[in-house]
């Protein structure tokens, strides 16, 4: 991918924002189990960072998706995974379908303030009984006059405790599972919505996660995104950006793990020599560095084709799979060379080790990515290419 002067300027803007507004506070926010999301999103919104490839008509920058990927990569310099995930939910998980298929009225009401950082969004797909199996979700939105009446619950919803709206995937008919779903924008202050206490997570500590319950929640039908019954298809499209964002966002964090480990191994001596002088260690660092470059190449290739309007389901799934697996490999290998120091909670590599574990699970687990790739290769039993 060839980067222009504009890409580099955007890169600098994100880096500057991360260095001054986020990284100095991460230790505290990780301890708090939350960060001041409205304040940070407003600052990001003022810089245009929440609407890079969103339509200018609604306050976005109107740039192509390669710019979003550059930003996702730079948000990877945040020294924890929770905050970039939270930003990614806003930019690449709960707003792509709204931006592409929402009515002007709906986009004015929710997309414009989301881009400006005046509203926080979340995405409600997973349920206790339906994570990987999205088609099996049970939350329903039943028509009543001009409204939908929503009942059910959504599990593990990032940003939900602070969110102003949820982009909800719900069943709007009794039809077959792939054609009975719709995406609906639901204000989080609607009567009948309640939340569980914050869920206590292994990693991503500074992002807020909760279960969201819907008890006869009423929203106008005009809050539906696009055609009724097209929600599953729109969510699958929306997942492309989620997966590309997730993969791009891993690159710099993993590079940082390798660099920090090299620095540590240069100054840590065992048996009269620096750790890094052991061939097994410096070769391993070179191997990991090579793998990270391969991930970057895959992400850039998928992005280039996505910008050209191609279907990148295969490459985006591969990038997500590779990012999850490589994240585990890099953080595990690096942690090892920190010895006991690596096992300490506040060690940066130990935080990365905990945070990246989610990448192989959330937004479609590794096995779901493998299933998609197999289907597109024509080797999934019972499914034609
Ligand atoms: C911190 C966190 C934040 C999240 N944020 C959000 C959010 O904002 N919005 C949202 O909607 N969801 C969110 N999720 C949910 C996430 O997307 C799901 O956890 C994920 O899709 C996996 O679903 P599950 O947990 O139900 O696992 P299950 O579907 O129960 O699967 C369990 C495991 O079984 C394996 N598996 C599943 N199916 C197959 C198969 N067919 N073949 C082989 N192996 C298989 C996989 O390894 C999988 O990890 C979040 C989750 C976490 C932990």
mmCIF file with all atom_site columns, C-alpha atoms and ligand atoms in Angstrom, residues 85 89 93 122-134 154-160 167 201 203-204 207-209 235 239 242 358 360-368 371, ligand 1:
data_model
loop_
_atom_site.group_PDB
_atom_site.id
_atom_site.type_symbol
_atom_site.label_atom_id
_atom_site.label_alt_id
_atom_site.label_comp_id
_atom_site.label_asym_id
_atom_site.label_entity_id
_atom_site.label_seq_id
_atom_site.pdbx_PDB_ins_code
_atom_site.Cartn_x
_atom_site.Cartn_y
_atom_site.Cartn_z
_atom_site.occupancy
_atom_site.B_iso_or_equiv
_atom_site.pdbx_formal_charge
_atom_site.auth_seq_id
_atom_site.auth_comp_id
_atom_site.auth_asym_id
_atom_site.auth_atom_id
_atom_site.pdbx_PDB_model_num
ATOM   1  C CA  . UNK A 1 85  ? -11.092 -1.759  21.427 1.00 0.00 ? 85  UNK A CA  1
ATOM   2  C CA  . UNK A 1 89  ? -16.429 -0.341  18.683 1.00 0.00 ? 89  UNK A CA  1
ATOM   3  C CA  . UNK A 1 93  ? -18.284 -1.974  14.820 1.00 0.00 ? 93  UNK A CA  1
ATOM   4  C CA  . UNK A 1 122 ? -22.060 -0.021  21.396 1.00 0.00 ? 122 UNK A CA  1
ATOM   5  C CA  . UNK A 1 123 ? -22.846 -3.080  19.294 1.00 0.00 ? 123 UNK A CA  1
ATOM   6  C CA  . UNK A 1 124 ? -25.295 -5.732  20.506 1.00 0.00 ? 124 UNK A CA  1
ATOM   7  C CA  . UNK A 1 125 ? -24.942 -9.022  18.663 1.00 0.00 ? 125 UNK A CA  1
ATOM   8  C CA  . UNK A 1 126 ? -23.802 -11.700 21.161 1.00 0.00 ? 126 UNK A CA  1
ATOM   9  C CA  . UNK A 1 127 ? -26.122 -13.351 23.640 1.00 0.00 ? 127 UNK A CA  1
ATOM   10 C CA  . UNK A 1 128 ? -25.576 -15.842 26.440 1.00 0.00 ? 128 UNK A CA  1
ATOM   11 C CA  . UNK A 1 129 ? -26.775 -18.638 24.150 1.00 0.00 ? 129 UNK A CA  1
ATOM   12 C CA  . UNK A 1 130 ? -25.502 -17.215 20.832 1.00 0.00 ? 130 UNK A CA  1
ATOM   13 C CA  . UNK A 1 131 ? -21.957 -15.925 20.404 1.00 0.00 ? 131 UNK A CA  1
ATOM   14 C CA  . UNK A 1 132 ? -20.324 -17.777 17.538 1.00 0.00 ? 132 UNK A CA  1
ATOM   15 C CA  . UNK A 1 133 ? -23.724 -18.835 16.242 1.00 0.00 ? 133 UNK A CA  1
ATOM   16 C CA  . UNK A 1 134 ? -25.052 -15.357 15.458 1.00 0.00 ? 134 UNK A CA  1
ATOM   17 C CA  . UNK A 1 154 ? -27.140 -9.106  24.954 1.00 0.00 ? 154 UNK A CA  1
ATOM   18 C CA  . UNK A 1 155 ? -23.971 -10.431 26.555 1.00 0.00 ? 155 UNK A CA  1
ATOM   19 C CA  . UNK A 1 156 ? -20.409 -8.998  26.840 1.00 0.00 ? 156 UNK A CA  1
ATOM   20 C CA  . UNK A 1 157 ? -21.336 -5.614  25.381 1.00 0.00 ? 157 UNK A CA  1
ATOM   21 C CA  . UNK A 1 158 ? -18.281 -3.343  25.206 1.00 0.00 ? 158 UNK A CA  1
ATOM   22 C CA  . UNK A 1 159 ? -18.931 0.347   26.073 1.00 0.00 ? 159 UNK A CA  1
ATOM   23 C CA  . UNK A 1 160 ? -22.506 -0.431  27.153 1.00 0.00 ? 160 UNK A CA  1
ATOM   24 C CA  . UNK A 1 167 ? -26.797 -0.935  17.381 1.00 0.00 ? 167 UNK A CA  1
ATOM   25 C CA  . UNK A 1 201 ? -12.381 -9.592  32.727 1.00 0.00 ? 201 UNK A CA  1
ATOM   26 C CA  . UNK A 1 203 ? -7.754  -8.382  30.194 1.00 0.00 ? 203 UNK A CA  1
ATOM   27 C CA  . UNK A 1 204 ? -8.948  -5.263  28.396 1.00 0.00 ? 204 UNK A CA  1
ATOM   28 C CA  . UNK A 1 207 ? -12.862 -1.005  28.693 1.00 0.00 ? 207 UNK A CA  1
ATOM   29 C CA  . UNK A 1 208 ? -16.301 -1.394  30.243 1.00 0.00 ? 208 UNK A CA  1
ATOM   30 C CA  . UNK A 1 209 ? -18.279 -4.553  29.512 1.00 0.00 ? 209 UNK A CA  1
ATOM   31 C CA  . UNK A 1 235 ? -23.900 -7.377  10.286 1.00 0.00 ? 235 UNK A CA  1
ATOM   32 C CA  . UNK A 1 239 ? -17.858 -7.561  10.639 1.00 0.00 ? 239 UNK A CA  1
ATOM   33 C CA  . UNK A 1 242 ? -14.418 -4.909  12.700 1.00 0.00 ? 242 UNK A CA  1
ATOM   34 C CA  . UNK A 1 358 ? -9.503  -11.783 23.377 1.00 0.00 ? 358 UNK A CA  1
ATOM   35 C CA  . UNK A 1 360 ? -8.884  -15.156 19.118 1.00 0.00 ? 360 UNK A CA  1
ATOM   36 C CA  . UNK A 1 361 ? -12.344 -15.134 20.739 1.00 0.00 ? 361 UNK A CA  1
ATOM   37 C CA  . UNK A 1 362 ? -14.212 -11.833 20.183 1.00 0.00 ? 362 UNK A CA  1
ATOM   38 C CA  . UNK A 1 363 ? -15.736 -10.706 16.891 1.00 0.00 ? 363 UNK A CA  1
ATOM   39 C CA  . UNK A 1 364 ? -15.729 -14.302 15.626 1.00 0.00 ? 364 UNK A CA  1
ATOM   40 C CA  . UNK A 1 365 ? -13.414 -16.873 17.216 1.00 0.00 ? 365 UNK A CA  1
ATOM   41 C CA  . UNK A 1 366 ? -10.467 -18.413 15.335 1.00 0.00 ? 366 UNK A CA  1
ATOM   42 C CA  . UNK A 1 367 ? -12.571 -21.472 14.498 1.00 0.00 ? 367 UNK A CA  1
ATOM   43 C CA  . UNK A 1 368 ? -15.291 -19.273 12.995 1.00 0.00 ? 368 UNK A CA  1
ATOM   44 C CA  . UNK A 1 371 ? -14.952 -22.034 8.882  1.00 0.00 ? 371 UNK A CA  1
HETATM 45 C C1  . LIG B 2 .   ? -14.306 -8.685  26.471 1.00 0.00 ? 1   LIG B C1  1
HETATM 46 C C2  . LIG B 2 .   ? -15.336 -9.044  25.450 1.00 0.00 ? 1   LIG B C2  1
HETATM 47 C C3  . LIG B 2 .   ? -15.947 -8.023  24.723 1.00 0.00 ? 1   LIG B C3  1
HETATM 48 C C4  . LIG B 2 .   ? -16.934 -8.338  23.795 1.00 0.00 ? 1   LIG B C4  1
HETATM 49 N N1  . LIG B 2 .   ? -17.613 -7.308  23.163 1.00 0.00 ? 1   LIG B N1  1
HETATM 50 C C5  . LIG B 2 .   ? -18.700 -7.594  22.421 1.00 0.00 ? 1   LIG B C5  1
HETATM 51 C C6  . LIG B 2 .   ? -19.533 -6.550  21.921 1.00 0.00 ? 1   LIG B C6  1
HETATM 52 O O1  . LIG B 2 .   ? -19.261 -5.361  22.116 1.00 0.00 ? 1   LIG B O1  1
HETATM 53 N N2  . LIG B 2 .   ? -20.642 -6.882  21.214 1.00 0.00 ? 1   LIG B N2  1
HETATM 54 C C7  . LIG B 2 .   ? -20.981 -8.186  20.968 1.00 0.00 ? 1   LIG B C7  1
HETATM 55 O O2  . LIG B 2 .   ? -21.988 -8.420  20.322 1.00 0.00 ? 1   LIG B O2  1
HETATM 56 N N3  . LIG B 2 .   ? -20.216 -9.208  21.429 1.00 0.00 ? 1   LIG B N3  1
HETATM 57 C C8  . LIG B 2 .   ? -19.100 -8.942  22.166 1.00 0.00 ? 1   LIG B C8  1
HETATM 58 N N4  . LIG B 2 .   ? -18.339 -9.962  22.660 1.00 0.00 ? 1   LIG B N4  1
HETATM 59 C C9  . LIG B 2 .   ? -18.733 -11.345 22.415 1.00 0.00 ? 1   LIG B C9  1
HETATM 60 C C10 . LIG B 2 .   ? -17.797 -12.113 21.489 1.00 0.00 ? 1   LIG B C10 1
HETATM 61 O O3  . LIG B 2 .   ? -17.937 -11.677 20.159 1.00 0.00 ? 1   LIG B O3  1
HETATM 62 C C11 . LIG B 2 .   ? -18.134 -13.606 21.688 1.00 0.00 ? 1   LIG B C11 1
HETATM 63 O O4  . LIG B 2 .   ? -17.618 -13.968 22.952 1.00 0.00 ? 1   LIG B O4  1
HETATM 64 C C12 . LIG B 2 .   ? -17.558 -14.469 20.597 1.00 0.00 ? 1   LIG B C12 1
HETATM 65 O O5  . LIG B 2 .   ? -18.225 -14.264 19.379 1.00 0.00 ? 1   LIG B O5  1
HETATM 66 C C13 . LIG B 2 .   ? -17.613 -15.978 20.961 1.00 0.00 ? 1   LIG B C13 1
HETATM 67 O O6  . LIG B 2 .   ? -18.897 -16.336 21.342 1.00 0.00 ? 1   LIG B O6  1
HETATM 68 P P1  . LIG B 2 .   ? -19.108 -17.196 22.700 1.00 0.00 ? 1   LIG B P1  1
HETATM 69 O O7  . LIG B 2 .   ? -18.338 -16.510 23.771 1.00 0.00 ? 1   LIG B O7  1
HETATM 70 O O8  . LIG B 2 .   ? -20.539 -17.380 22.901 1.00 0.00 ? 1   LIG B O8  1
HETATM 71 O O9  . LIG B 2 .   ? -18.407 -18.546 22.420 1.00 0.00 ? 1   LIG B O9  1
HETATM 72 P P2  . LIG B 2 .   ? -19.117 -19.898 21.881 1.00 0.00 ? 1   LIG B P2  1
HETATM 73 O O10 . LIG B 2 .   ? -19.938 -19.598 20.684 1.00 0.00 ? 1   LIG B O10 1
HETATM 74 O O11 . LIG B 2 .   ? -19.760 -20.592 23.016 1.00 0.00 ? 1   LIG B O11 1
HETATM 75 O O12 . LIG B 2 .   ? -17.832 -20.730 21.430 1.00 0.00 ? 1   LIG B O12 1
HETATM 76 C C14 . LIG B 2 .   ? -16.866 -21.146 22.394 1.00 0.00 ? 1   LIG B C14 1
HETATM 77 C C15 . LIG B 2 .   ? -15.623 -21.570 21.669 1.00 0.00 ? 1   LIG B C15 1
HETATM 78 O O13 . LIG B 2 .   ? -15.917 -22.723 20.924 1.00 0.00 ? 1   LIG B O13 1
HETATM 79 C C16 . LIG B 2 .   ? -15.226 -22.722 19.710 1.00 0.00 ? 1   LIG B C16 1
HETATM 80 N N5  . LIG B 2 .   ? -16.204 -22.880 18.626 1.00 0.00 ? 1   LIG B N5  1
HETATM 81 C C17 . LIG B 2 .   ? -17.400 -22.275 18.475 1.00 0.00 ? 1   LIG B C17 1
HETATM 82 N N6  . LIG B 2 .   ? -18.018 -22.704 17.387 1.00 0.00 ? 1   LIG B N6  1
HETATM 83 C C18 . LIG B 2 .   ? -17.205 -23.607 16.810 1.00 0.00 ? 1   LIG B C18 1
HETATM 84 C C19 . LIG B 2 .   ? -17.275 -24.413 15.629 1.00 0.00 ? 1   LIG B C19 1
HETATM 85 N N7  . LIG B 2 .   ? -18.329 -24.354 14.796 1.00 0.00 ? 1   LIG B N7  1
HETATM 86 N N8  . LIG B 2 .   ? -16.245 -25.249 15.367 1.00 0.00 ? 1   LIG B N8  1
HETATM 87 C C20 . LIG B 2 .   ? -15.180 -25.310 16.181 1.00 0.00 ? 1   LIG B C20 1
HETATM 88 N N9  . LIG B 2 .   ? -15.052 -24.577 17.288 1.00 0.00 ? 1   LIG B N9  1
HETATM 89 C C21 . LIG B 2 .   ? -16.044 -23.732 17.604 1.00 0.00 ? 1   LIG B C21 1
HETATM 90 C C22 . LIG B 2 .   ? -14.445 -21.419 19.627 1.00 0.00 ? 1   LIG B C22 1
HETATM 91 O O14 . LIG B 2 .   ? -13.116 -21.663 20.023 1.00 0.00 ? 1   LIG B O14 1
HETATM 92 C C23 . LIG B 2 .   ? -15.105 -20.548 20.663 1.00 0.00 ? 1   LIG B C23 1
HETATM 93 O O15 . LIG B 2 .   ? -14.198 -19.629 21.265 1.00 0.00 ? 1   LIG B O15 1
HETATM 94 C C24 . LIG B 2 .   ? -17.302 -9.682  23.559 1.00 0.00 ? 1   LIG B C24 1
HETATM 95 C C25 . LIG B 2 .   ? -16.660 -10.698 24.271 1.00 0.00 ? 1   LIG B C25 1
HETATM 96 C C26 . LIG B 2 .   ? -15.723 -10.396 25.214 1.00 0.00 ? 1   LIG B C26 1
HETATM 97 C C27 . LIG B 2 .   ? -15.103 -11.516 26.002 1.00 0.00 ? 1   LIG B C27 1
#
